[in-house]
PDB file of C-alpha atoms and ligand atoms in Angstrom:
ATOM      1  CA  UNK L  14       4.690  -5.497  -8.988  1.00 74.00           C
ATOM      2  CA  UNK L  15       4.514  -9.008 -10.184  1.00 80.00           C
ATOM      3  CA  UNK L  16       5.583 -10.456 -13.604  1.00 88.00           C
ATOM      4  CA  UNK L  17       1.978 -10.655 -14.304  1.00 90.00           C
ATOM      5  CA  UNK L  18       0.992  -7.025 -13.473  1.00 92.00           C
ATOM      6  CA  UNK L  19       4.247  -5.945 -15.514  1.00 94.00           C
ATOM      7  CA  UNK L  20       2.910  -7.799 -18.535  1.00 94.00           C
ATOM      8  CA  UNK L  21      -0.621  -6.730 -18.670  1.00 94.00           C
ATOM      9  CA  UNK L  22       0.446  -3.274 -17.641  1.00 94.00           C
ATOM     10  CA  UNK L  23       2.955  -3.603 -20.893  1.00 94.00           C
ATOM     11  CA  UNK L  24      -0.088  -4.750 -22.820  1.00 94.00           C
ATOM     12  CA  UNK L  25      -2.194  -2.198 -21.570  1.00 94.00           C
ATOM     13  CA  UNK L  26       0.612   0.721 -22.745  1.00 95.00           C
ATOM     14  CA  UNK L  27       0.086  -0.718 -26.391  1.00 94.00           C
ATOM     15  CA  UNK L  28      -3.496  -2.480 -26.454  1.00 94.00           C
ATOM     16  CA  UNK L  29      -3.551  -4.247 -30.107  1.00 96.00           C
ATOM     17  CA  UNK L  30      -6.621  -3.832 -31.854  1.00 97.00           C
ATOM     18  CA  UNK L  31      -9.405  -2.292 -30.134  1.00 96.00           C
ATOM     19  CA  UNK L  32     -12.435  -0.413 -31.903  1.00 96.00           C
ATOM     20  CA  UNK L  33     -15.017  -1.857 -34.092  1.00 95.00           C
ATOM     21  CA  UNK L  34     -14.231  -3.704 -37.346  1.00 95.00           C
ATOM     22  CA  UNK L  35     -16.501  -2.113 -39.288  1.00 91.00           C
ATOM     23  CA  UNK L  36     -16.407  -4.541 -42.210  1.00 94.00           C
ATOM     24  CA  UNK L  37     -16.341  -7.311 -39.986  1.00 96.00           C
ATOM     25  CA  UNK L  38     -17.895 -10.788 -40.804  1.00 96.00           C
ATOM     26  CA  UNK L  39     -18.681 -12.025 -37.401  1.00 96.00           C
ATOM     27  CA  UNK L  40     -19.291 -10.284 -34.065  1.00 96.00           C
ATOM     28  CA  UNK L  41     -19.888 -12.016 -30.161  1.00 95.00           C
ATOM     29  CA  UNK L  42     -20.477 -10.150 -27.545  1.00 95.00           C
ATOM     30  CA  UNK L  43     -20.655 -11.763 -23.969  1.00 96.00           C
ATOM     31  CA  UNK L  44     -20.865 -10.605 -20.295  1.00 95.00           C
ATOM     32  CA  UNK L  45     -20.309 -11.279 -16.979  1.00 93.00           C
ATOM     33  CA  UNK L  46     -23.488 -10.654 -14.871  1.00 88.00           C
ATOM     34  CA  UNK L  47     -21.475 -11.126 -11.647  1.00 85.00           C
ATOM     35  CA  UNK L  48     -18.726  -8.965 -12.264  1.00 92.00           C
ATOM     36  CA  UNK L  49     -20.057  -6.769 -14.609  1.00 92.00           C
ATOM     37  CA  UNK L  50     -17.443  -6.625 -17.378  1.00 94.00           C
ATOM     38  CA  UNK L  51     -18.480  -7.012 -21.177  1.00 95.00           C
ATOM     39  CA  UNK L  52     -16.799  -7.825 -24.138  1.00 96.00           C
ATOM     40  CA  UNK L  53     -17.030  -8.310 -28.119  1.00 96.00           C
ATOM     41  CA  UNK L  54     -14.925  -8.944 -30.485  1.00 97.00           C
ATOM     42  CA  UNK L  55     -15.145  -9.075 -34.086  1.00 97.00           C
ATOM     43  CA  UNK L  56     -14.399 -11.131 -37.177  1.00 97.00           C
ATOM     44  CA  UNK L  57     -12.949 -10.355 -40.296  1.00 97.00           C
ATOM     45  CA  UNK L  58     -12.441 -13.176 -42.807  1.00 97.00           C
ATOM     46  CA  UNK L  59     -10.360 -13.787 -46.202  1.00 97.00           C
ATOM     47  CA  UNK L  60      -9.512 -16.421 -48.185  1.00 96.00           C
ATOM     48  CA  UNK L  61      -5.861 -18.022 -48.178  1.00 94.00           C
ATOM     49  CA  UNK L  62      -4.507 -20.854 -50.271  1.00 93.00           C
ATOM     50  CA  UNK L  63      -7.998 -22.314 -50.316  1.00 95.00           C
ATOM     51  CA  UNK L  64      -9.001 -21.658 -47.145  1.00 95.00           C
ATOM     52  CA  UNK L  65     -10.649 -19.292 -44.782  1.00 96.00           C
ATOM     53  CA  UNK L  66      -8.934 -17.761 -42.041  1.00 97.00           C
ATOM     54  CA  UNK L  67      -9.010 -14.507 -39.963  1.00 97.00           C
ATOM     55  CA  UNK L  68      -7.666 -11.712 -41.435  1.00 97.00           C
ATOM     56  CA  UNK L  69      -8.343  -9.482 -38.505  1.00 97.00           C
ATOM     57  CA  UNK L  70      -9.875  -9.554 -35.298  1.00 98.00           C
ATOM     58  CA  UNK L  71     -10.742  -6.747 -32.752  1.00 98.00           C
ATOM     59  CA  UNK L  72     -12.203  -5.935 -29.766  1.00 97.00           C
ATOM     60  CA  UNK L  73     -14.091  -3.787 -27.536  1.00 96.00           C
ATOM     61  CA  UNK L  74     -13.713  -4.581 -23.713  1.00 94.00           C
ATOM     62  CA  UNK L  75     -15.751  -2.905 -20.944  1.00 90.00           C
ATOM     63  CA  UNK L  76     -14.862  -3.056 -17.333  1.00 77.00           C
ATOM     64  CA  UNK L  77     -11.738  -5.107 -16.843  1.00 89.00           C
ATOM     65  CA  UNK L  78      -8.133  -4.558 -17.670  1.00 94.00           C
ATOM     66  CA  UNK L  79      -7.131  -7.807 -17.619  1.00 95.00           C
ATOM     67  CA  UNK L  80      -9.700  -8.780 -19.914  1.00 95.00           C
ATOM     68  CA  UNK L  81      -8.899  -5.803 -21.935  1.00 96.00           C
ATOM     69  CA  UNK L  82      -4.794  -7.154 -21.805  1.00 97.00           C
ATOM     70  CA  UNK L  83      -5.975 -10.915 -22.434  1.00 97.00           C
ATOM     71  CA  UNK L  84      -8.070  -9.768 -25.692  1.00 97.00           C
ATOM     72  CA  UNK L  85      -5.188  -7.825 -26.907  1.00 97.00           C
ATOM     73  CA  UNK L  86      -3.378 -10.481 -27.255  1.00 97.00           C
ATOM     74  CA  UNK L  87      -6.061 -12.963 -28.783  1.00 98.00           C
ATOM     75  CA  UNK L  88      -6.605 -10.983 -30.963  1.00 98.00           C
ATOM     76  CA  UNK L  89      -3.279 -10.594 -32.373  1.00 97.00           C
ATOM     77  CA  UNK L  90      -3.118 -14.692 -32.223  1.00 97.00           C
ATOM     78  CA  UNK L  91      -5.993 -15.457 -34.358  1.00 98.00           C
ATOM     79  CA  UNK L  92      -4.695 -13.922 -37.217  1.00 97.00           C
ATOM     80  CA  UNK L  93      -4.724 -16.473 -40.228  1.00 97.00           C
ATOM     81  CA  UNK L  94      -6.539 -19.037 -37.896  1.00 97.00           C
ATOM     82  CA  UNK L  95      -9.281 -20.686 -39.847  1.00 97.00           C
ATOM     83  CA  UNK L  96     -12.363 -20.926 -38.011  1.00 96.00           C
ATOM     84  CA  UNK L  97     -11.771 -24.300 -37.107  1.00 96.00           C
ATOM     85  CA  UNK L  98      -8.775 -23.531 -35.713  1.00 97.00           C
ATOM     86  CA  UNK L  99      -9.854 -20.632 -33.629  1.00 97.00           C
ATOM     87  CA  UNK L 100     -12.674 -23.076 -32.373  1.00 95.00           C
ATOM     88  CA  UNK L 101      -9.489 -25.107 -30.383  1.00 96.00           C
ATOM     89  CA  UNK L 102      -8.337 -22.292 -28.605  1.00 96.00           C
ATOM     90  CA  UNK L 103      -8.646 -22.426 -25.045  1.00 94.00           C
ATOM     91  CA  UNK L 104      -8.440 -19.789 -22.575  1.00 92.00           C
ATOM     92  CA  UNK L 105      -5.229 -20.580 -21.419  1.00 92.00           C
ATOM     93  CA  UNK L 106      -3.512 -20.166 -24.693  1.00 95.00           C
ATOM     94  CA  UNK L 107      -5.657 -17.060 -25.853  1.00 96.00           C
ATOM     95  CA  UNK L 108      -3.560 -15.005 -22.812  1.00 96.00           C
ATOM     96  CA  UNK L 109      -0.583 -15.561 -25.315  1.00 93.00           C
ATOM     97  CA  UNK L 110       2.313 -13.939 -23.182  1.00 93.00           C
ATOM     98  CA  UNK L 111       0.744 -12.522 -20.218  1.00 94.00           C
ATOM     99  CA  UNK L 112       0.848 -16.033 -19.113  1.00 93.00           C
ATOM    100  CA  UNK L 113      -1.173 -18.408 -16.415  1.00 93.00           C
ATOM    101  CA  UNK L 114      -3.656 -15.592 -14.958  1.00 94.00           C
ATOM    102  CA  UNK L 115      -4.585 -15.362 -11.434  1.00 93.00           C
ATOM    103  CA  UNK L 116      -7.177 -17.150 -10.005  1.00 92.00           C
ATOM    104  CA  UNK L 117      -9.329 -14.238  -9.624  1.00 91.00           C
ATOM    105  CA  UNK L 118      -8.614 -13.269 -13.129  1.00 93.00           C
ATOM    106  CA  UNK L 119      -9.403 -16.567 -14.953  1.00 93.00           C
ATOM    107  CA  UNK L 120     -12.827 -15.751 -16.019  1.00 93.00           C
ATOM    108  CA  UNK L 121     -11.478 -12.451 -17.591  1.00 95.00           C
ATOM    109  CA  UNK L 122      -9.428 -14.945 -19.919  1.00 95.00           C
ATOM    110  CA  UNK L 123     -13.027 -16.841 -20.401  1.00 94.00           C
ATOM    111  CA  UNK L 124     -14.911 -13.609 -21.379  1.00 95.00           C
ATOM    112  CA  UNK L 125     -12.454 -12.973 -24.263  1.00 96.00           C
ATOM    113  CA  UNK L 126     -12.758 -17.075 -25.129  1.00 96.00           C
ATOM    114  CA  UNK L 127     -16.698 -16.500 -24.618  1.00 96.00           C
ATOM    115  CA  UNK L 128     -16.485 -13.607 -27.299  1.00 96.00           C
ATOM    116  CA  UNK L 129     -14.401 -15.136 -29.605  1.00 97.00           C
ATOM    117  CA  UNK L 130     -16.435 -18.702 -29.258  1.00 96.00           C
ATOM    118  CA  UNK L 131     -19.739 -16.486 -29.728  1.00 95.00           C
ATOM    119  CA  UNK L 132     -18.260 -14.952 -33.090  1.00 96.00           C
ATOM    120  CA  UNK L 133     -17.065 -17.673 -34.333  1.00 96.00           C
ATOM    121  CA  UNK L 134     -21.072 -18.916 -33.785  1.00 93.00           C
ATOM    122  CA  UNK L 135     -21.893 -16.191 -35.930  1.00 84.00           C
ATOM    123  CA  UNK L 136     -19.631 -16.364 -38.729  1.00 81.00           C
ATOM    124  CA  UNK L 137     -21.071 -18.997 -40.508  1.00 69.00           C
ATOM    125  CA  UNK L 138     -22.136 -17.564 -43.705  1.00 61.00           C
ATOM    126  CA  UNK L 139     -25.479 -19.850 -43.967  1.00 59.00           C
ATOM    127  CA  UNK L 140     -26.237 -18.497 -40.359  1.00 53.00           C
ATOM    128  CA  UNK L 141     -27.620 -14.635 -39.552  1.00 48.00           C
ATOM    129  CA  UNK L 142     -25.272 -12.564 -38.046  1.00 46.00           C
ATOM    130  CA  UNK L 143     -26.631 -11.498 -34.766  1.00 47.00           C
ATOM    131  CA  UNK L 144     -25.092  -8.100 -33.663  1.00 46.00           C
ATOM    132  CA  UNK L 145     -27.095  -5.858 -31.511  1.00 46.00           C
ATOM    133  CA  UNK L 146     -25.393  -2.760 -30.762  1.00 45.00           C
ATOM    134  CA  UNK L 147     -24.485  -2.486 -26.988  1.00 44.00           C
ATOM    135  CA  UNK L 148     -27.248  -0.131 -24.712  1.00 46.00           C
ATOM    136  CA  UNK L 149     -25.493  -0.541 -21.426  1.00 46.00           C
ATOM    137  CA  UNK L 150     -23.530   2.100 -20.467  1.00 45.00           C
ATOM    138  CA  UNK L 151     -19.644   0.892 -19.967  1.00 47.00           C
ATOM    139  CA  UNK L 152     -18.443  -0.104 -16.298  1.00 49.00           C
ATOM    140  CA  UNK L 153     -16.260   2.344 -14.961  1.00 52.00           C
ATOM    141  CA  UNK L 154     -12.554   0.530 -14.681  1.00 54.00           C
ATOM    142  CA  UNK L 155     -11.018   0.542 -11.458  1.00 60.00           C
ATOM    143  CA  UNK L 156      -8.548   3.345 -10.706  1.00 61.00           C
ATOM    144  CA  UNK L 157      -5.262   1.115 -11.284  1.00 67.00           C
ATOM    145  CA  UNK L 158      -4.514  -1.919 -12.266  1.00 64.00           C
ATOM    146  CA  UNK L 159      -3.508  -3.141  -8.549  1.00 69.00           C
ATOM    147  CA  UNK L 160      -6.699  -2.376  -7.286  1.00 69.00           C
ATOM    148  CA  UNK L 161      -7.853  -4.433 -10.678  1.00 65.00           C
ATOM    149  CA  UNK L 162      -6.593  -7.276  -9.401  1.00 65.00           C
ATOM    150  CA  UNK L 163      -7.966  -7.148  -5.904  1.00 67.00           C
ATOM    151  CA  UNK L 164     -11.375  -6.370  -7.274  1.00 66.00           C
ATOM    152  CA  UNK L 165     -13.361  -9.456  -6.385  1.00 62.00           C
ATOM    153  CA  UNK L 166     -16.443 -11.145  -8.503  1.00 59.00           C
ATOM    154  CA  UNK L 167     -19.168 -12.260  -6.288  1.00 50.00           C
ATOM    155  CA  UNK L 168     -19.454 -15.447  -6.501  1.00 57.00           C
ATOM    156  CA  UNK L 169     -19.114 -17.597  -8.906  1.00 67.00           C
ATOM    157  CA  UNK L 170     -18.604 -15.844 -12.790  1.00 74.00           C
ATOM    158  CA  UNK L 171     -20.798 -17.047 -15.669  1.00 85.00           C
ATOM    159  CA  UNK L 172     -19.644 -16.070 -19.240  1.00 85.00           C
ATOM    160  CA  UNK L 173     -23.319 -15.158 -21.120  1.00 89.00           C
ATOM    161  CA  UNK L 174     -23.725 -14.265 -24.831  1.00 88.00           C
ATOM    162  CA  UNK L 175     -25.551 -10.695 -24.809  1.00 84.00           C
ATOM    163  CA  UNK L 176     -27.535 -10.878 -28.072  1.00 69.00           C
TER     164      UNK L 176
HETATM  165 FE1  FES B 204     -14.642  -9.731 -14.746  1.00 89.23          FE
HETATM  166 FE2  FES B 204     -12.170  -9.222 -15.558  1.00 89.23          FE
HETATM  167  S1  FES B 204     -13.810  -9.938 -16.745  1.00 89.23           S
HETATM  168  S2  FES B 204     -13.024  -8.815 -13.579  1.00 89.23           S
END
């Protein structure tokens, strides 16, 4: 197994904060119409010295364990993150420890940046939230993570906000 299948499998064990936020401030939920995986996350806000960071951040991930790994540990990064802040965050450094993905697995990294990008759209208090709940039903996973790995998108992967 490689180092990167022994980390997301480690990640997957222990998968930090999944489930809705239900007092959340800000929600984004994007897909993947190629590979069929969906994600959201959510927002929750405070104030600290002044300023207004993430207090939490969760996640609900359909389809892909990767993406499911890479959100685990974005979300456990943005905490105390202003908005601003989050806003920097690229893809790369969202995957905290799991590391440089594989190329068939970058886009997984993107749909947690997509979500994340697409809440942060949202959290503007002068602005309407916009969270729908989700109607599609979730994508089965794929038996193991190995097979995971090998399953490939068709294509090239876009990273659309579901509204
Ligand atoms: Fe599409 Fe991971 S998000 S396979």
């Amino acid at each position: 197994m490689s180092s990167f299948e022994t980390k997301v499998q480690q990640a997957l064990a222990n998968p930090q904060n999944q489930g809705e936020l239900k007092d959340a401030d800000a929600v984004g939920t994007v897909g993947s119409p190629e590979c069929g995986d969906m994600l959201r996350m959510w927002l929750k806000f405070t104030e600290k010295d002044g300023k207004r960071v993430i207090d939490r951040a969760s996640f609900q991930a359909f389809g892909c364990q990767t993406a499911i790994a890479v959100a685990s540990m974005a979300t456990e990064l943005l905490r105390g993150k202003t908005a601003e802040e989050a806003k920097q965050l690229t893809a790369h450094e969202l995957t905290g420890d799991l590391g440089a993905l594989p190329p068939m697995k970058i886009h997984c990294g993107q749909l947690v940046e997509g979500a994340l990008r697409n809440a942060l759209e949202n959290s503007d208090p002068a602005a309407t939230p916009a969270a729908t709940p989700v109607t599609n039903p979730p994508i089965p996973m794929a038996p193991t993570l190995s097979a995971d790995l090998q399953r490939k998108p068709a294509g090239t992967i876009r990273i659309v906000p579901i509204a």
